[in-house]
PDB file of C-alpha atoms in Angstrom:
ATOM      1  CA  UNK A   1     -56.615  -1.507 -82.891  1.00 48.00           C
ATOM      2  CA  UNK A   2     -52.688  -1.261 -83.242  1.00 56.00           C
ATOM      3  CA  UNK A   3     -52.558  -5.093 -83.694  1.00 57.00           C
ATOM      4  CA  UNK A   4     -51.385  -6.124 -87.568  1.00 60.00           C
ATOM      5  CA  UNK A   5     -54.174  -6.485 -89.670  1.00 59.00           C
ATOM      6  CA  UNK A   6     -53.989 -10.321 -89.966  1.00 56.00           C
ATOM      7  CA  UNK A   7     -54.144 -10.623 -86.226  1.00 59.00           C
ATOM      8  CA  UNK A   8     -57.306  -8.569 -86.226  1.00 58.00           C
ATOM      9  CA  UNK A   9     -58.547 -11.082 -88.778  1.00 59.00           C
ATOM     10  CA  UNK A  10     -57.570 -14.189 -87.125  1.00 55.00           C
ATOM     11  CA  UNK A  11     -58.167 -13.509 -83.661  1.00 56.00           C
ATOM     12  CA  UNK A  12     -61.224 -11.029 -83.875  1.00 54.00           C
ATOM     13  CA  UNK A  13     -62.816 -11.335 -87.325  1.00 55.00           C
ATOM     14  CA  UNK A  14     -62.177 -15.262 -87.845  1.00 52.00           C
ATOM     15  CA  UNK A  15     -61.306 -14.306 -91.445  1.00 51.00           C
ATOM     16  CA  UNK A  16     -60.043 -17.104 -93.791  1.00 55.00           C
ATOM     17  CA  UNK A  17     -56.639 -15.438 -94.689  1.00 52.00           C
ATOM     18  CA  UNK A  18     -56.087 -17.226 -97.652  1.00 53.00           C
ATOM     19  CA  UNK A  19     -59.701 -16.389 -99.132  1.00 56.00           C
ATOM     20  CA  UNK A  20     -58.998 -12.946 -98.190  1.00 54.00           C
ATOM     21  CA  UNK A  21     -55.783 -12.644-100.090  1.00 55.00           C
ATOM     22  CA  UNK A  22     -52.261 -12.700 -99.220  1.00 54.00           C
ATOM     23  CA  UNK A  23     -52.648 -15.932 -97.741  1.00 56.00           C
ATOM     24  CA  UNK A  24     -49.513 -17.020 -95.307  1.00 59.00           C
ATOM     25  CA  UNK A  25     -47.487 -14.530 -96.920  1.00 63.00           C
ATOM     26  CA  UNK A  26     -48.964 -12.160 -93.902  1.00 60.00           C
ATOM     27  CA  UNK A  27     -47.226 -13.930 -91.519  1.00 60.00           C
ATOM     28  CA  UNK A  28     -43.434 -14.056 -93.241  1.00 64.00           C
ATOM     29  CA  UNK A  29     -42.341 -11.374 -91.070  1.00 64.00           C
ATOM     30  CA  UNK A  30     -42.891 -13.515 -88.350  1.00 59.00           C
ATOM     31  CA  UNK A  31     -41.353 -16.440 -89.755  1.00 61.00           C
ATOM     32  CA  UNK A  32     -37.928 -17.861 -89.276  1.00 58.00           C
ATOM     33  CA  UNK A  33     -36.761 -17.659 -92.499  1.00 63.00           C
ATOM     34  CA  UNK A  34     -33.116 -16.794 -93.547  1.00 60.00           C
ATOM     35  CA  UNK A  35     -34.004 -13.003 -94.299  1.00 62.00           C
ATOM     36  CA  UNK A  36     -35.228 -12.902 -90.858  1.00 59.00           C
ATOM     37  CA  UNK A  37     -31.874 -14.060 -89.089  1.00 55.00           C
ATOM     38  CA  UNK A  38     -30.407 -11.620 -86.794  1.00 55.00           C
ATOM     39  CA  UNK A  39     -26.833 -10.707 -87.501  1.00 56.00           C
ATOM     40  CA  UNK A  40     -24.042  -9.700 -85.052  1.00 53.00           C
ATOM     41  CA  UNK A  41     -24.529  -6.241 -86.421  1.00 55.00           C
ATOM     42  CA  UNK A  42     -28.023  -6.458 -85.816  1.00 54.00           C
ATOM     43  CA  UNK A  43     -27.839  -7.706 -82.167  1.00 49.00           C
ATOM     44  CA  UNK A  44     -25.067  -7.968 -79.798  1.00 54.00           C
ATOM     45  CA  UNK A  45     -25.614 -10.353 -77.156  1.00 53.00           C
ATOM     46  CA  UNK A  46     -24.372  -8.989 -73.936  1.00 55.00           C
ATOM     47  CA  UNK A  47     -23.539 -11.621 -71.066  1.00 54.00           C
ATOM     48  CA  UNK A  48     -23.532 -10.191 -67.594  1.00 57.00           C
ATOM     49  CA  UNK A  49     -20.796 -11.260 -66.016  1.00 61.00           C
ATOM     50  CA  UNK A  50     -21.137 -13.072 -62.636  1.00 62.00           C
ATOM     51  CA  UNK A  51     -20.839 -10.420 -59.335  1.00 61.00           C
ATOM     52  CA  UNK A  52     -17.935 -11.137 -57.509  1.00 64.00           C
ATOM     53  CA  UNK A  53     -17.644 -10.144 -53.805  1.00 63.00           C
ATOM     54  CA  UNK A  54     -15.149  -7.940 -52.967  1.00 68.00           C
ATOM     55  CA  UNK A  55     -12.503  -9.698 -50.782  1.00 67.00           C
ATOM     56  CA  UNK A  56     -13.015  -9.246 -47.049  1.00 67.00           C
ATOM     57  CA  UNK A  57     -10.015  -8.431 -45.284  1.00 69.00           C
ATOM     58  CA  UNK A  58     -10.029  -9.793 -41.760  1.00 68.00           C
ATOM     59  CA  UNK A  59      -8.463  -7.963 -39.180  1.00 71.00           C
ATOM     60  CA  UNK A  60      -5.891  -9.931 -37.156  1.00 71.00           C
ATOM     61  CA  UNK A  61      -7.322 -11.077 -33.883  1.00 68.00           C
ATOM     62  CA  UNK A  62      -4.945 -10.392 -31.082  1.00 68.00           C
ATOM     63  CA  UNK A  63      -5.296 -12.255 -27.816  1.00 69.00           C
ATOM     64  CA  UNK A  64      -4.685 -10.245 -24.820  1.00 66.00           C
ATOM     65  CA  UNK A  65      -2.142 -12.344 -22.555  1.00 63.00           C
ATOM     66  CA  UNK A  66      -4.063 -13.272 -19.231  1.00 66.00           C
ATOM     67  CA  UNK A  67      -3.119 -11.136 -16.513  1.00 61.00           C
ATOM     68  CA  UNK A  68      -0.680 -13.058 -13.915  1.00 65.00           C
ATOM     69  CA  UNK A  69      -2.621 -13.607 -10.677  1.00 75.00           C
ATOM     70  CA  UNK A  70      -2.017 -11.690  -8.148  1.00 87.00           C
ATOM     71  CA  UNK A  71      -0.400 -13.542  -5.047  1.00 93.00           C
ATOM     72  CA  UNK A  72       0.261 -10.808  -2.574  1.00 93.00           C
ATOM     73  CA  UNK A  73      -2.049 -10.214   0.318  1.00 94.00           C
ATOM     74  CA  UNK A  74      -2.149  -6.482   1.052  1.00 93.00           C
ATOM     75  CA  UNK A  75      -4.531  -5.597   4.248  1.00 93.00           C
ATOM     76  CA  UNK A  76      -6.766  -2.725   4.524  1.00 90.00           C
ATOM     77  CA  UNK A  77      -5.937  -2.474   8.421  1.00 92.00           C
ATOM     78  CA  UNK A  78      -3.668  -0.187   9.506  1.00 92.00           C
ATOM     79  CA  UNK A  79      -1.316  -2.713  11.322  1.00 94.00           C
ATOM     80  CA  UNK A  80      -0.230  -4.310   8.198  1.00 95.00           C
ATOM     81  CA  UNK A  81       3.097  -6.018   9.847  1.00 96.00           C
ATOM     82  CA  UNK A  82       0.626  -7.688  12.354  1.00 96.00           C
ATOM     83  CA  UNK A  83      -2.046  -8.851   9.822  1.00 96.00           C
ATOM     84  CA  UNK A  84       0.654  -9.973   7.382  1.00 97.00           C
ATOM     85  CA  UNK A  85       2.273 -12.291   9.866  1.00 97.00           C
ATOM     86  CA  UNK A  86      -1.090 -13.227  11.313  1.00 97.00           C
ATOM     87  CA  UNK A  87      -2.483 -14.070   7.869  1.00 96.00           C
ATOM     88  CA  UNK A  88       0.588 -16.487   6.871  1.00 96.00           C
ATOM     89  CA  UNK A  89      -0.004 -18.438  10.059  1.00 96.00           C
ATOM     90  CA  UNK A  90      -3.841 -18.591  10.249  1.00 94.00           C
ATOM     91  CA  UNK A  91      -5.094 -17.825   6.910  1.00 93.00           C
ATOM     92  CA  UNK A  92      -7.340 -14.731   6.323  1.00 91.00           C
ATOM     93  CA  UNK A  93      -9.323 -13.645   9.376  1.00 88.00           C
ATOM     94  CA  UNK A  94     -13.090 -14.132   9.311  1.00 86.00           C
ATOM     95  CA  UNK A  95     -13.632 -12.424  12.607  1.00 85.00           C
ATOM     96  CA  UNK A  96     -16.286  -9.501  12.609  1.00 87.00           C
ATOM     97  CA  UNK A  97     -14.172  -7.521  14.819  1.00 91.00           C
ATOM     98  CA  UNK A  98     -10.430  -7.353  13.467  1.00 92.00           C
ATOM     99  CA  UNK A  99      -9.616  -5.008  16.259  1.00 91.00           C
ATOM    100  CA  UNK A 100     -10.474  -7.075  19.081  1.00 93.00           C
ATOM    101  CA  UNK A 101      -8.955 -10.076  17.538  1.00 94.00           C
ATOM    102  CA  UNK A 102      -5.516  -8.231  16.985  1.00 95.00           C
ATOM    103  CA  UNK A 103      -5.610  -7.202  20.533  1.00 94.00           C
ATOM    104  CA  UNK A 104      -6.127 -10.453  21.970  1.00 94.00           C
ATOM    105  CA  UNK A 105      -3.343 -12.088  19.865  1.00 95.00           C
ATOM    106  CA  UNK A 106      -0.934  -9.365  20.972  1.00 95.00           C
ATOM    107  CA  UNK A 107      -2.076  -9.816  24.675  1.00 95.00           C
ATOM    108  CA  UNK A 108      -1.411 -13.595  24.182  1.00 96.00           C
ATOM    109  CA  UNK A 109       1.864 -12.676  22.809  1.00 96.00           C
ATOM    110  CA  UNK A 110       2.958 -10.255  25.481  1.00 94.00           C
ATOM    111  CA  UNK A 111       1.672 -13.083  28.185  1.00 95.00           C
ATOM    112  CA  UNK A 112       3.836 -15.596  26.357  1.00 96.00           C
ATOM    113  CA  UNK A 113       7.055 -13.076  26.525  1.00 95.00           C
ATOM    114  CA  UNK A 114       6.563 -12.291  29.998  1.00 92.00           C
ATOM    115  CA  UNK A 115       6.526 -15.948  31.343  1.00 94.00           C
ATOM    116  CA  UNK A 116       9.480 -16.643  28.741  1.00 92.00           C
ATOM    117  CA  UNK A 117      11.415 -13.455  29.005  1.00 84.00           C
ATOM    118  CA  UNK A 118      14.699 -15.307  27.379  1.00 90.00           C
ATOM    119  CA  UNK A 119      13.154 -16.247  24.226  1.00 94.00           C
ATOM    120  CA  UNK A 120      13.522 -12.967  22.441  1.00 94.00           C
ATOM    121  CA  UNK A 121      17.223 -13.504  22.749  1.00 94.00           C
ATOM    122  CA  UNK A 122      17.048 -16.489  20.626  1.00 94.00           C
ATOM    123  CA  UNK A 123      16.536 -14.167  17.492  1.00 95.00           C
ATOM    124  CA  UNK A 124      19.370 -14.276  14.818  1.00 94.00           C
ATOM    125  CA  UNK A 125      19.908 -10.341  15.719  1.00 93.00           C
ATOM    126  CA  UNK A 126      21.989  -8.749  18.215  1.00 91.00           C
ATOM    127  CA  UNK A 127      19.163  -7.440  20.681  1.00 91.00           C
ATOM    128  CA  UNK A 128      20.084  -5.832  24.118  1.00 91.00           C
ATOM    129  CA  UNK A 129      17.997  -6.419  27.256  1.00 92.00           C
ATOM    130  CA  UNK A 130      16.777  -2.558  27.010  1.00 92.00           C
ATOM    131  CA  UNK A 131      15.295  -3.486  23.451  1.00 92.00           C
ATOM    132  CA  UNK A 132      13.979  -6.772  24.658  1.00 92.00           C
ATOM    133  CA  UNK A 133      11.946  -4.827  27.424  1.00 92.00           C
ATOM    134  CA  UNK A 134      10.807  -2.331  24.746  1.00 93.00           C
ATOM    135  CA  UNK A 135       9.478  -4.989  22.423  1.00 93.00           C
ATOM    136  CA  UNK A 136       7.167  -6.502  25.159  1.00 92.00           C
ATOM    137  CA  UNK A 137       6.056  -3.273  26.292  1.00 92.00           C
ATOM    138  CA  UNK A 138       5.078  -2.093  22.799  1.00 93.00           C
ATOM    139  CA  UNK A 139       2.861  -5.223  22.357  1.00 92.00           C
ATOM    140  CA  UNK A 140       0.292  -3.967  24.904  1.00 89.00           C
ATOM    141  CA  UNK A 141       1.040  -0.159  24.660  1.00 92.00           C
ATOM    142  CA  UNK A 142       1.217   0.390  21.108  1.00 91.00           C
ATOM    143  CA  UNK A 143      -1.746   0.538  18.935  1.00 89.00           C
ATOM    144  CA  UNK A 144       0.078  -1.155  16.007  1.00 90.00           C
ATOM    145  CA  UNK A 145       3.461  -2.574  15.532  1.00 93.00           C
ATOM    146  CA  UNK A 146       5.924  -0.334  14.205  1.00 86.00           C
ATOM    147  CA  UNK A 147       9.588  -0.530  12.890  1.00 88.00           C
ATOM    148  CA  UNK A 148      11.511  -3.276  11.447  1.00 92.00           C
ATOM    149  CA  UNK A 149      12.101  -4.724  15.377  1.00 93.00           C
ATOM    150  CA  UNK A 150       8.334  -5.923  15.241  1.00 95.00           C
ATOM    151  CA  UNK A 151       9.198  -8.942  13.321  1.00 97.00           C
ATOM    152  CA  UNK A 152      11.594 -10.099  16.109  1.00 96.00           C
ATOM    153  CA  UNK A 153       8.369 -11.286  18.576  1.00 96.00           C
ATOM    154  CA  UNK A 154       6.496 -12.360  15.365  1.00 97.00           C
ATOM    155  CA  UNK A 155       9.051 -14.788  14.439  1.00 97.00           C
ATOM    156  CA  UNK A 156       9.676 -16.149  18.001  1.00 96.00           C
ATOM    157  CA  UNK A 157       6.254 -16.437  18.956  1.00 96.00           C
ATOM    158  CA  UNK A 158       4.916 -17.936  15.914  1.00 96.00           C
ATOM    159  CA  UNK A 159       8.009 -20.068  15.553  1.00 94.00           C
ATOM    160  CA  UNK A 160       8.414 -19.214  11.462  1.00 94.00           C
ATOM    161  CA  UNK A 161      11.433 -17.604   9.666  1.00 95.00           C
ATOM    162  CA  UNK A 162      10.388 -14.330   8.421  1.00 97.00           C
ATOM    163  CA  UNK A 163      11.990 -12.803   5.063  1.00 97.00           C
ATOM    164  CA  UNK A 164      11.361  -8.996   4.607  1.00 97.00           C
ATOM    165  CA  UNK A 165      12.341  -7.796   1.311  1.00 97.00           C
ATOM    166  CA  UNK A 166      12.922  -4.083   0.110  1.00 96.00           C
ATOM    167  CA  UNK A 167      12.440  -4.199  -3.692  1.00 94.00           C
ATOM    168  CA  UNK A 168      13.268  -0.457  -3.841  1.00 94.00           C
ATOM    169  CA  UNK A 169      17.155  -1.459  -2.857  1.00 95.00           C
ATOM    170  CA  UNK A 170      17.206  -4.986  -3.676  1.00 96.00           C
ATOM    171  CA  UNK A 171      17.888  -5.852  -0.026  1.00 96.00           C
ATOM    172  CA  UNK A 172      16.128  -8.022   2.633  1.00 97.00           C
ATOM    173  CA  UNK A 173      16.293  -8.929   6.333  1.00 96.00           C
ATOM    174  CA  UNK A 174      15.958 -12.430   7.805  1.00 95.00           C
ATOM    175  CA  UNK A 175      14.422 -13.083  11.123  1.00 96.00           C
ATOM    176  CA  UNK A 176      14.407 -16.526  12.685  1.00 94.00           C
ATOM    177  CA  UNK A 177      14.817 -18.183  15.919  1.00 93.00           C
ATOM    178  CA  UNK A 178      18.240 -19.623  16.322  1.00 90.00           C
ATOM    179  CA  UNK A 179      16.812 -22.847  17.577  1.00 85.00           C
ATOM    180  CA  UNK A 180      14.972 -23.118  14.683  1.00 81.00           C
ATOM    181  CA  UNK A 181      15.993 -26.444  12.915  1.00 71.00           C
ATOM    182  CA  UNK A 182      15.516 -27.606   9.180  1.00 66.00           C
ATOM    183  CA  UNK A 183      17.291 -29.654   7.052  1.00 53.00           C
ATOM    184  CA  UNK A 184      16.750 -27.678   4.034  1.00 58.00           C
ATOM    185  CA  UNK A 185      15.838 -23.545   3.337  1.00 59.00           C
ATOM    186  CA  UNK A 186      11.797 -23.822   3.606  1.00 58.00           C
ATOM    187  CA  UNK A 187      11.677 -27.570   3.093  1.00 55.00           C
ATOM    188  CA  UNK A 188       8.702 -27.338   5.388  1.00 63.00           C
ATOM    189  CA  UNK A 189       7.039 -24.546   3.693  1.00 78.00           C
ATOM    190  CA  UNK A 190       6.962 -22.842   7.130  1.00 90.00           C
ATOM    191  CA  UNK A 191       8.846 -19.589   5.873  1.00 95.00           C
ATOM    192  CA  UNK A 192       6.762 -16.197   5.511  1.00 97.00           C
ATOM    193  CA  UNK A 193       7.993 -13.915   2.838  1.00 97.00           C
ATOM    194  CA  UNK A 194       6.794 -10.173   3.426  1.00 97.00           C
ATOM    195  CA  UNK A 195       7.304  -7.211   1.178  1.00 97.00           C
ATOM    196  CA  UNK A 196       7.918  -3.689   2.302  1.00 95.00           C
ATOM    197  CA  UNK A 197       6.620  -0.593   0.409  1.00 88.00           C
ATOM    198  CA  UNK A 198       7.141   2.659   2.180  1.00 81.00           C
ATOM    199  CA  UNK A 199       5.156   2.121   5.487  1.00 83.00           C
ATOM    200  CA  UNK A 200       3.152  -0.596   4.165  1.00 92.00           C
ATOM    201  CA  UNK A 201       3.872  -4.632   3.960  1.00 96.00           C
ATOM    202  CA  UNK A 202       2.551  -7.248   1.962  1.00 96.00           C
ATOM    203  CA  UNK A 203       2.569 -10.845   2.209  1.00 97.00           C
ATOM    204  CA  UNK A 204       3.212 -13.429  -0.411  1.00 97.00           C
ATOM    205  CA  UNK A 205       0.732 -16.098  -0.160  1.00 95.00           C
ATOM    206  CA  UNK A 206       2.201 -18.333  -2.869  1.00 95.00           C
ATOM    207  CA  UNK A 207       4.294 -21.307  -1.276  1.00 93.00           C
ATOM    208  CA  UNK A 208       5.949 -21.544  -4.673  1.00 93.00           C
ATOM    209  CA  UNK A 209       7.054 -18.118  -4.762  1.00 94.00           C
ATOM    210  CA  UNK A 210       8.049 -18.251  -1.415  1.00 94.00           C
ATOM    211  CA  UNK A 211      10.340 -21.275  -1.874  1.00 93.00           C
ATOM    212  CA  UNK A 212      11.806 -19.985  -5.056  1.00 94.00           C
ATOM    213  CA  UNK A 213      12.931 -16.702  -3.205  1.00 95.00           C
ATOM    214  CA  UNK A 214      14.653 -18.740  -0.474  1.00 93.00           C
ATOM    215  CA  UNK A 215      16.429 -21.148  -2.395  1.00 92.00           C
ATOM    216  CA  UNK A 216      17.111 -18.934  -5.805  1.00 92.00           C
ATOM    217  CA  UNK A 217      16.251 -15.333  -5.696  1.00 93.00           C
ATOM    218  CA  UNK A 218      17.862 -14.204  -2.485  1.00 93.00           C
ATOM    219  CA  UNK A 219      21.529 -14.841  -3.546  1.00 93.00           C
ATOM    220  CA  UNK A 220      21.166 -11.811  -5.950  1.00 94.00           C
ATOM    221  CA  UNK A 221      19.984  -9.444  -3.234  1.00 96.00           C
ATOM    222  CA  UNK A 222      21.767  -7.787  -0.546  1.00 96.00           C
ATOM    223  CA  UNK A 223      21.427  -9.323   2.818  1.00 95.00           C
ATOM    224  CA  UNK A 224      20.922  -6.724   5.513  1.00 94.00           C
ATOM    225  CA  UNK A 225      22.005  -7.926   8.883  1.00 86.00           C
ATOM    226  CA  UNK A 226      22.308  -5.008  11.431  1.00 87.00           C
ATOM    227  CA  UNK A 227      18.816  -3.803  12.630  1.00 89.00           C
ATOM    228  CA  UNK A 228      20.135  -0.448  13.969  1.00 87.00           C
ATOM    229  CA  UNK A 229      22.696   0.644  11.422  1.00 87.00           C
ATOM    230  CA  UNK A 230      21.311  -1.849   8.400  1.00 90.00           C
ATOM    231  CA  UNK A 231      24.761  -2.094   7.377  1.00 90.00           C
ATOM    232  CA  UNK A 232      27.916  -3.255   9.603  1.00 89.00           C
ATOM    233  CA  UNK A 233      30.952  -0.953   9.751  1.00 90.00           C
ATOM    234  CA  UNK A 234      33.353  -0.166   6.891  1.00 92.00           C
ATOM    235  CA  UNK A 235      35.805  -2.431   7.978  1.00 93.00           C
ATOM    236  CA  UNK A 236      33.816  -5.366   7.435  1.00 91.00           C
ATOM    237  CA  UNK A 237      33.865  -5.024   3.677  1.00 93.00           C
ATOM    238  CA  UNK A 238      36.296  -4.914   1.098  1.00 94.00           C
ATOM    239  CA  UNK A 239      36.231  -2.480  -1.944  1.00 93.00           C
ATOM    240  CA  UNK A 240      34.911  -5.068  -4.498  1.00 93.00           C
ATOM    241  CA  UNK A 241      32.336  -5.960  -2.317  1.00 94.00           C
ATOM    242  CA  UNK A 242      31.173  -2.460  -1.781  1.00 94.00           C
ATOM    243  CA  UNK A 243      31.225  -2.137  -5.579  1.00 93.00           C
ATOM    244  CA  UNK A 244      29.019  -5.146  -6.011  1.00 94.00           C
ATOM    245  CA  UNK A 245      26.669  -4.069  -3.329  1.00 95.00           C
ATOM    246  CA  UNK A 246      26.392  -0.475  -5.091  1.00 95.00           C
ATOM    247  CA  UNK A 247      25.454  -2.372  -8.399  1.00 95.00           C
ATOM    248  CA  UNK A 248      22.642  -4.208  -6.548  1.00 95.00           C
ATOM    249  CA  UNK A 249      21.214  -1.272  -4.615  1.00 95.00           C
ATOM    250  CA  UNK A 250      21.192   1.184  -7.394  1.00 93.00           C
ATOM    251  CA  UNK A 251      20.819  -1.367 -10.238  1.00 89.00           C
ATOM    252  CA  UNK A 252      23.564   0.332 -12.407  1.00 86.00           C
ATOM    253  CA  UNK A 253      27.198  -0.318 -12.781  1.00 83.00           C
ATOM    254  CA  UNK A 254      29.672   1.203 -10.081  1.00 78.00           C
ATOM    255  CA  UNK A 255      30.886   4.940 -10.460  1.00 81.00           C
ATOM    256  CA  UNK A 256      34.373   5.332 -11.575  1.00 81.00           C
ATOM    257  CA  UNK A 257      36.566   7.384  -9.315  1.00 86.00           C
ATOM    258  CA  UNK A 258      34.753   6.494  -6.098  1.00 91.00           C
ATOM    259  CA  UNK A 259      36.763   5.174  -3.469  1.00 93.00           C
ATOM    260  CA  UNK A 260      35.560   2.663  -0.584  1.00 94.00           C
ATOM    261  CA  UNK A 261      34.464   5.281   1.653  1.00 95.00           C
ATOM    262  CA  UNK A 262      32.555   6.895  -1.042  1.00 94.00           C
ATOM    263  CA  UNK A 263      30.704   3.572  -2.023  1.00 94.00           C
ATOM    264  CA  UNK A 264      30.321   2.575   1.569  1.00 95.00           C
ATOM    265  CA  UNK A 265      28.574   6.089   2.361  1.00 95.00           C
ATOM    266  CA  UNK A 266      26.166   5.789  -0.839  1.00 95.00           C
ATOM    267  CA  UNK A 267      25.083   2.420  -0.177  1.00 95.00           C
ATOM    268  CA  UNK A 268      24.549   2.763   3.471  1.00 95.00           C
ATOM    269  CA  UNK A 269      22.709   6.102   3.113  1.00 95.00           C
ATOM    270  CA  UNK A 270      20.396   4.679   0.608  1.00 95.00           C
ATOM    271  CA  UNK A 271      19.630   1.533   2.412  1.00 95.00           C
ATOM    272  CA  UNK A 272      19.085   3.186   5.954  1.00 93.00           C
ATOM    273  CA  UNK A 273      16.727   5.763   4.456  1.00 93.00           C
ATOM    274  CA  UNK A 274      14.935   3.045   2.641  1.00 93.00           C
ATOM    275  CA  UNK A 275      14.544   0.738   5.763  1.00 92.00           C
ATOM    276  CA  UNK A 276      13.862   3.721   8.403  1.00 85.00           C
ATOM    277  CA  UNK A 277      11.308   5.074   6.120  1.00 78.00           C
ATOM    278  CA  UNK A 278       9.298   1.961   6.720  1.00 62.00           C
ATOM    279  CA  UNK A 279       9.344   2.724  10.434  1.00 60.00           C
ATOM    280  CA  UNK A 280       6.211   4.782  11.228  1.00 50.00           C
TER     281      UNK A 280
END
């Protein structure tokens, strides 16, 4: 066996170490004596350093801002003028047949104006008798409302002030019955605010935004008050006014070297093509 002799004797042979000679000296190599101390040269204690975790770099968490709620109503129906005004007055339609509802409502409008033909003259725009007859006729013969003039019967019939805004040129029209009385603009929340975009119109459904436009924002826009020509004749303006209108419509400073006529023509052409471009 490979075990030391004395272990064989003690464990297996049960020998008496003292009697067999050698005695305890055979165990001297296993005893803790000065000769058996380990020195630094014999043994180097290795202390394992504690494991250190690599610092975890957390990427900054970016919180995306919440999208602002969309408050403009955009109809899928072809006649966006009618549905914007109807929705402003009556709320979203729940009718299973939108076409029948629209035709019945337009018939009611037509019957009203046939019985009260002079009421259309109360609009805050200059309209001829021929234009009044055209408006009444279009209610029953046209499949949809077309042109900026279509807001005339809507404003009179529903007895609501209507603002139509052209954001492309920072300008707006107002349609209101001259007999409409309000102590403060939009104090009763009756105003309808509509935005024009090409041949389509959308309705602002937020009353707070509508009131803010009427009381604050519209003062920074160009007020259009002529349905046919969009702007009044050049003699109605001073050159400084036209420079300011140019800045509003084109969103940039006036061009140096332009005279009054040139400013007027540029502003007029931009406004006219934008407004008439919404006419189907």
